[in-house]
Coordinates of C-alpha atoms in Angstrom, one line a residue:
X1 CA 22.0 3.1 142.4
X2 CA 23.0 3.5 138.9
X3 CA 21.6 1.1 136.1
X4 CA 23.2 -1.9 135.6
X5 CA 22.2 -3.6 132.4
X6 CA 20.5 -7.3 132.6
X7 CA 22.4 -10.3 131.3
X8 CA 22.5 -11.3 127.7
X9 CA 19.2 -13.6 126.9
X10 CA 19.7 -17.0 126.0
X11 CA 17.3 -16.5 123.0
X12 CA 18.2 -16.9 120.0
X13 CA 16.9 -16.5 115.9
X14 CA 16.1 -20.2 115.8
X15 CA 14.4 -20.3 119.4
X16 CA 12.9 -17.0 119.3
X17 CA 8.6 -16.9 120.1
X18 CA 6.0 -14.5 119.3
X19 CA 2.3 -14.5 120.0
X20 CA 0.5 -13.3 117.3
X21 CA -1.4 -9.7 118.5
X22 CA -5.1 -9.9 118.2
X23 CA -5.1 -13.0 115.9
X24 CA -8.7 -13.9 116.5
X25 CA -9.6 -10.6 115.5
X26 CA -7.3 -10.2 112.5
X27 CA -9.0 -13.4 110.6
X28 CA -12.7 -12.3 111.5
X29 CA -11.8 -8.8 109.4
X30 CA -9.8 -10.8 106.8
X31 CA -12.4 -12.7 106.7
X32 CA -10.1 -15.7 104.4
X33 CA -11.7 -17.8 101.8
X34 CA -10.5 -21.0 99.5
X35 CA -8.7 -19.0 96.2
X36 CA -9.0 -15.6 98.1
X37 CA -5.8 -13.4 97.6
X38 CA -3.9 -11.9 100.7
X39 CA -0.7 -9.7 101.5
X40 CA 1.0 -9.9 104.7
X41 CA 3.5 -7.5 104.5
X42 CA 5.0 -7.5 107.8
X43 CA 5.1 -11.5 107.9
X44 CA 7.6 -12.1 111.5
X45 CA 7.5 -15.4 112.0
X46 CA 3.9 -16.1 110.0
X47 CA 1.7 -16.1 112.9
X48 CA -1.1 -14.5 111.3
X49 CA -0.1 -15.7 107.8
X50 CA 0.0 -19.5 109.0
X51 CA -3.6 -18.7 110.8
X52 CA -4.9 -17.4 107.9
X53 CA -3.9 -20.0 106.2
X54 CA -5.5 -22.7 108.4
X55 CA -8.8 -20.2 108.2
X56 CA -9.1 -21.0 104.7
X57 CA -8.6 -24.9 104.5
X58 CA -4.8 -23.7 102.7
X59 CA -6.6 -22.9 99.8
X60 CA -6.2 -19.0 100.0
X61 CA -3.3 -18.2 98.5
X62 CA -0.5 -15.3 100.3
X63 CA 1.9 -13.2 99.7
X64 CA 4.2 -12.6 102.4
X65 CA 7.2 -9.8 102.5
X66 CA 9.5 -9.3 105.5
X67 CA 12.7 -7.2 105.3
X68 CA 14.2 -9.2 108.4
X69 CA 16.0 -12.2 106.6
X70 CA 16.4 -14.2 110.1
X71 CA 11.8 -13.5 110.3
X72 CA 11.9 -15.1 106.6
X73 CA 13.9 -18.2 107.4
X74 CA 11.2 -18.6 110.2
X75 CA 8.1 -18.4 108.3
X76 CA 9.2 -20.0 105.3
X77 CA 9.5 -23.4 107.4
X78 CA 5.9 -22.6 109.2
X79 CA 4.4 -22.2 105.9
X80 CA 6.0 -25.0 104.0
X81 CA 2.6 -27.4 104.4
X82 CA 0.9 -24.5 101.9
X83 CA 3.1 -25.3 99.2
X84 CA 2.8 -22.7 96.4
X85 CA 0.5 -21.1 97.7
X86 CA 2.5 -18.8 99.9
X87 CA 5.4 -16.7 98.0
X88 CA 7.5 -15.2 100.4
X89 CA 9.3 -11.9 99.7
X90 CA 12.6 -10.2 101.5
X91 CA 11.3 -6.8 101.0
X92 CA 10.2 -3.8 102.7
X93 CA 6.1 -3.7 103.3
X94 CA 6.1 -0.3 101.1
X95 CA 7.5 -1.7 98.2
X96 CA 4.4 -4.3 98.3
X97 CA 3.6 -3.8 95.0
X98 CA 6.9 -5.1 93.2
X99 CA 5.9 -8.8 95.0
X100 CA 2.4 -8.3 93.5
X101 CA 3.6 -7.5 90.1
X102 CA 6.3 -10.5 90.2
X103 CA 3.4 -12.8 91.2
X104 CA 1.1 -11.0 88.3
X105 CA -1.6 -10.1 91.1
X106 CA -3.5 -7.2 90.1
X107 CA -5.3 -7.0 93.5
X108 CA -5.4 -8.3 96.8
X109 CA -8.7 -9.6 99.3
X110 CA -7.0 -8.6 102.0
X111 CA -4.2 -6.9 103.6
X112 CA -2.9 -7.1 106.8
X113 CA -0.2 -4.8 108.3
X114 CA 1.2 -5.5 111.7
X115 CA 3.8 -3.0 112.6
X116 CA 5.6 -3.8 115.8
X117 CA 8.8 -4.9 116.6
X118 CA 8.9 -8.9 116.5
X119 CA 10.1 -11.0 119.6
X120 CA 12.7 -12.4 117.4
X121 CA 14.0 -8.8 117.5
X122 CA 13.1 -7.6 120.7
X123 CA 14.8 -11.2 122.6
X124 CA 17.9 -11.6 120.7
X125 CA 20.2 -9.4 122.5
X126 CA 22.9 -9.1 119.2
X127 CA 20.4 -7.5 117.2
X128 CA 20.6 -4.7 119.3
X129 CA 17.2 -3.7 119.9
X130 CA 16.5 -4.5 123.2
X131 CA 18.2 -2.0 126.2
X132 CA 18.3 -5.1 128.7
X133 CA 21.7 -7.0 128.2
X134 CA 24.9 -5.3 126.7
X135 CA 24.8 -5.8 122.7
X136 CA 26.6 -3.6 119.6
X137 CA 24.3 -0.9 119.1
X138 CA 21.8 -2.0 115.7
X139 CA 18.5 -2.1 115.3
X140 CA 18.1 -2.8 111.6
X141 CA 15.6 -5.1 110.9
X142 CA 16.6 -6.0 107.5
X143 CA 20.5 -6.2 109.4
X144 CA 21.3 -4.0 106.8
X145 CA 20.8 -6.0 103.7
X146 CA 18.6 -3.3 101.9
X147 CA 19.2 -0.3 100.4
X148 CA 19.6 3.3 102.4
X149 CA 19.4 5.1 99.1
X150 CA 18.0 8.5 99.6
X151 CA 18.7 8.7 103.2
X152 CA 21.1 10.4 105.5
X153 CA 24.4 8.6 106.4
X154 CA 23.4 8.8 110.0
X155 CA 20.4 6.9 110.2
X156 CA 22.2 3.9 108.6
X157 CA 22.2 2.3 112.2
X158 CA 21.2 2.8 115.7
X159 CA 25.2 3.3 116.3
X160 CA 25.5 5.9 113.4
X161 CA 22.5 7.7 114.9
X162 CA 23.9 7.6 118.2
X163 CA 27.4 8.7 117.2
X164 CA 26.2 11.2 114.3
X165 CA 23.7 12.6 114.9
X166 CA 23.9 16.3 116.4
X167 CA 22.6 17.5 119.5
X168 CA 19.1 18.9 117.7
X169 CA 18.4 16.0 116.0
X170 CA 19.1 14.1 118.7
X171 CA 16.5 16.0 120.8
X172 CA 14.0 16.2 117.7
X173 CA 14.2 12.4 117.5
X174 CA 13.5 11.6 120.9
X175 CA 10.8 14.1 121.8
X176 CA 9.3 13.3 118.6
X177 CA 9.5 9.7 118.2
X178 CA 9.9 8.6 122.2
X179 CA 7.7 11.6 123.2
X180 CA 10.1 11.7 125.8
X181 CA 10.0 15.0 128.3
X182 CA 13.6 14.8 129.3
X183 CA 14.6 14.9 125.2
X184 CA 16.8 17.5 125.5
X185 CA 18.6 16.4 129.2
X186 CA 18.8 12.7 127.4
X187 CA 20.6 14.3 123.9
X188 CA 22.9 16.6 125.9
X189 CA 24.0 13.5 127.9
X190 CA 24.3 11.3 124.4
X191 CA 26.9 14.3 122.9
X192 CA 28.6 15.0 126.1
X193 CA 29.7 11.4 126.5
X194 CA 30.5 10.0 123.1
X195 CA 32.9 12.6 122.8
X196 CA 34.8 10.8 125.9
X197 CA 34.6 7.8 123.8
X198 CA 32.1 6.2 121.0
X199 CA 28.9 5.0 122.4
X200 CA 29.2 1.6 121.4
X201 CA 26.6 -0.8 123.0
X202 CA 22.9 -1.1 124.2
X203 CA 24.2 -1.2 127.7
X204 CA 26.5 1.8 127.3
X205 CA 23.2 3.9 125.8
X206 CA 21.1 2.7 128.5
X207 CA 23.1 3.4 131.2
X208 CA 23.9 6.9 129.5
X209 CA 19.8 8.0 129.6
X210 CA 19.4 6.6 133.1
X211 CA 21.7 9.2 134.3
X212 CA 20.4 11.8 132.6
X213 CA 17.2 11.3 133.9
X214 CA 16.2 13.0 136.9
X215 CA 16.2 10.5 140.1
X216 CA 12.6 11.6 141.3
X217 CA 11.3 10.6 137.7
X218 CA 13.7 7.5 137.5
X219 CA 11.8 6.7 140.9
X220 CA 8.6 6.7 139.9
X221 CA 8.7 6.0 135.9
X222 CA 6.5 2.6 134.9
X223 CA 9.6 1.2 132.8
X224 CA 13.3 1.4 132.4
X225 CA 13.7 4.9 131.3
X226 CA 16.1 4.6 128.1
X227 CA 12.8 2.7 126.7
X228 CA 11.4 5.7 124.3
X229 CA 14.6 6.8 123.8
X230 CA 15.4 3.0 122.3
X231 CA 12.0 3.1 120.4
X232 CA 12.6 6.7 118.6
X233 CA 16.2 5.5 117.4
X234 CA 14.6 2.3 116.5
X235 CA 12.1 4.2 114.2
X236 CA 14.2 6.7 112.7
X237 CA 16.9 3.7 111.5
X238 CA 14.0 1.8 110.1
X239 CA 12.1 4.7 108.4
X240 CA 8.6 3.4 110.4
X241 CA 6.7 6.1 109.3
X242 CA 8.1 6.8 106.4
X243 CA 7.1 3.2 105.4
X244 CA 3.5 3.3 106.4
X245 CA 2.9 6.5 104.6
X246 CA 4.1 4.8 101.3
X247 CA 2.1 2.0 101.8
X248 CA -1.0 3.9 102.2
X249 CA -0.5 6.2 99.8
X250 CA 0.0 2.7 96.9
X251 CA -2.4 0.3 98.7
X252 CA -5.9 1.3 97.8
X253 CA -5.2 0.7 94.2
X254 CA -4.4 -2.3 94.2
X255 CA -7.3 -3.8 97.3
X256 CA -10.2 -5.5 95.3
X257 CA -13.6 -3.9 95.8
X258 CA -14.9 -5.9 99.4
X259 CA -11.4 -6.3 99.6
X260 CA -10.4 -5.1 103.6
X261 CA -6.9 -3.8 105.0
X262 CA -6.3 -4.5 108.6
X263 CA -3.7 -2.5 110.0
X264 CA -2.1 -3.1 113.7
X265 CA 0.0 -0.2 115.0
X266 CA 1.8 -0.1 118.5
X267 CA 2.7 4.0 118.3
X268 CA 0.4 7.1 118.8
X269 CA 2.2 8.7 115.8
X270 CA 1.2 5.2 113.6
X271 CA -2.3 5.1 114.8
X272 CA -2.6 8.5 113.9
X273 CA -1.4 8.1 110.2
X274 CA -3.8 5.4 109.6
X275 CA -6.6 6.9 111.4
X276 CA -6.7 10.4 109.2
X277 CA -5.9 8.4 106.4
X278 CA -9.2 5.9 107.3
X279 CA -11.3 8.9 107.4
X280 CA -10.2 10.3 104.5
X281 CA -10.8 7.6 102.5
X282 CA -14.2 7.0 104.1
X283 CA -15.3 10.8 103.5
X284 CA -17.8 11.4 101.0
X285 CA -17.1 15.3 101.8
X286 CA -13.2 16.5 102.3
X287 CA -14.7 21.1 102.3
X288 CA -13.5 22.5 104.7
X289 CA -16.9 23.0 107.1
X290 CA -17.3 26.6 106.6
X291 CA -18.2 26.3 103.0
X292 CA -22.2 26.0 101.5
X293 CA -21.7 23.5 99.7
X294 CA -19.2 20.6 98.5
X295 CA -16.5 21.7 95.8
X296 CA -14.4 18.7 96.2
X297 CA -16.2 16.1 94.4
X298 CA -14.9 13.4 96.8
X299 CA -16.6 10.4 97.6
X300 CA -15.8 7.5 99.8
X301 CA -13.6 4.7 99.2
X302 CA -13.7 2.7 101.4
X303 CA -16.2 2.1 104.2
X304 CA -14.6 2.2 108.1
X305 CA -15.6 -1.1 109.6
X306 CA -13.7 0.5 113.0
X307 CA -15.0 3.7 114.1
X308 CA -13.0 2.6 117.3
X309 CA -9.6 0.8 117.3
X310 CA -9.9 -2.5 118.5
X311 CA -7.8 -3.3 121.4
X312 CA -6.7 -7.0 123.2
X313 CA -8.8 -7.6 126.1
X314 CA -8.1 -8.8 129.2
X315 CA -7.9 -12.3 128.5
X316 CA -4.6 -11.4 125.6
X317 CA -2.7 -8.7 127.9
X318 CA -2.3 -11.4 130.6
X319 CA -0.8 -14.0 128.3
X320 CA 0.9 -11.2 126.1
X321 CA 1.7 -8.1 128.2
X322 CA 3.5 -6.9 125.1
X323 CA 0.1 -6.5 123.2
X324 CA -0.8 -3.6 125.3
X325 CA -0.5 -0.5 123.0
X326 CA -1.9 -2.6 120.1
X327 CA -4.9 -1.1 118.0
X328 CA -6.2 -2.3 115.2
X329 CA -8.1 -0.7 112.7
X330 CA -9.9 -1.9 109.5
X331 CA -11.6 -0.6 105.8
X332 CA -13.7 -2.2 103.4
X333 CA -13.1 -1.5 99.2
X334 CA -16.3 0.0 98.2
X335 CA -16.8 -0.2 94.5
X336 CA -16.0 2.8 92.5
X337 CA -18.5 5.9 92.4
X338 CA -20.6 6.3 89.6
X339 CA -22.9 9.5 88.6
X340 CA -26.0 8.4 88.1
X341 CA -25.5 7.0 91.4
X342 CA -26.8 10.6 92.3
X343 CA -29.8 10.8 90.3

């Protein structure tokens, strides 16, 4: 039988819920204390930001960016007990360091990352995220109030992408970002029928990638099969990786020595990112293995408090299926290396 996409969700930006992934988890590697500076750069609706809050007896003081201005209406009424001691941001979490400057924060204690897509997003069907229900093709989160300097036309949108987009890129996108098999059966099928007519809606794009798929692997696939194609589209419009690379490469800087970055990723391609980047910055050695001695002159940065991701246990997936792919991974600031450290 051919798809037929769900009806539109009752949910809405002002009813929207989200249970915070791996909270408990979060503040014992924050570890929060009274006066203790703390970034939240992807604040949602504050549910790690108001419990970090709590942790501390509100005497910690955050900083909390969001590029989703619906998100920052949200957790600007959770975290109104706090007073001034949350500042809340409507920017992107790489551009973390214009917040700090405005607040005249040299450093942060902690820093917490958690880059999934939100319920808010995911459950309220006109933002376009979300392949159940029949909504304008989207999937901005800042609902395109920031700037798309430096970018290609086509990646304005998850419509422009969609329409735009040609046939390679389509398949590069997919198989890349989905890590979808059927990339190039689900990109042929994209181009063949938006030149009948624009591909307009999550419904029409959903329907458009259950066809293409083949009916033994619709058969036996674990979800809907348009879901990695949604996903890759929603990363590419949003720059995902792009933003986590910037962050990393500008966050060490300005983490205070003991100072710890937690960072929650729901992708194999994000895990991976922060994972090499962990064990760089952990390595007292970069030399390739086949040489004597060190050259580099390297020396650890920060010390890996994770040499596993942590994952939700049993007890989370049952209340919050969505947590599944969650991992979370964490560093420590060590204090800066000093020569006669060696003698």
């Amino acid at each position: 039988m051919p798809h037929r996409p769900q009806s539109a969700s009752s949910v809405t930006a002002e009813n929207a819920k989200h249970v915070s992934v791996l909270l408990p988890e979060v503040l014992e590697a924050l570890a929060p204390r009274p006066g203790g500076r703390y970034l939240d750069g992807t604040l949602g609706l504050a549910g790690h930001s108001s419990a970090l809050m709590e942790k501390s007896g509100g005497k910690a003081f955050l900083c909390g960016l969001d590029r989703d201005p619906q998100a920052l209406l949200r957790a600007q009424k959770r975290l109104e007990p706090y007073g001034d001691h949350c500042r809340l941001f409507s920017l992107e979490y790489a551009s973390f360091a214009d917040a700090l400057d405005a607040l005249g924060w040299e450093n942060v204690d902690g820093a917490l990352l958690d880059i999934g897509v939100s319920s808010l997003q995911l459950d309220v069907a006109e933002r376009g995220f979300s392949l159940h229900g029949d909504a304008p093709l989207d999937m901005r989160m800042d609902m395109g109030g920031l700037s798309h300097e430096g970018r290609e036309p086509w990646t304005e949108s998850a419509h422009t992408v969609v329409n735009m987009a040609d046939m390679n890129t389509l398949r590069r996108i997919i198989e890349t970002y989905g890590e979808d098999p059927q990339a190039a059966r689900i990109a042929r099928a994209i181009v063949e029928e938006r030149q009948k007519a624009p591909i307009e809606t999550t419904g029409r794009l959903a329907d458009i990638v259950w066809h293409a798929y083949p009916a033994k692997w619709r058969e036996t696939a674990r979800n809907h099969p348009a879901t990695r194609t949604f996903q890759a589209i929603r990363m590419v419009v949003n720059d995902e990786l792009g933003q986590l690379e910037r962050f990393l490469d500008a966050i060490l800087p300005r983490l205070a020595v003991g100072g710890r970055l937690a960072v929650i990723t729901f992708h194999s391609l994000e895990d991976r990112i922060v994972k090499q980047r962990f064990r760089t910055w952990s390595s007292d050695c970069l030399c390739p293995p086949h040489l004597p001695r060190c050259v580099c002159n390297h020396h650890a940065e920060v010390r890996l408090l994770t040499k596993k991701p942590i994952v939700p246990g049993k007890d989370e997936l049952l209340i919050n299926p969505r947590s599944g792919s969650a991992k979370l991974r964490v560093v420590e600031k060590l204090p800066p290396f000093k020569k006669e450290e060696l003698s």
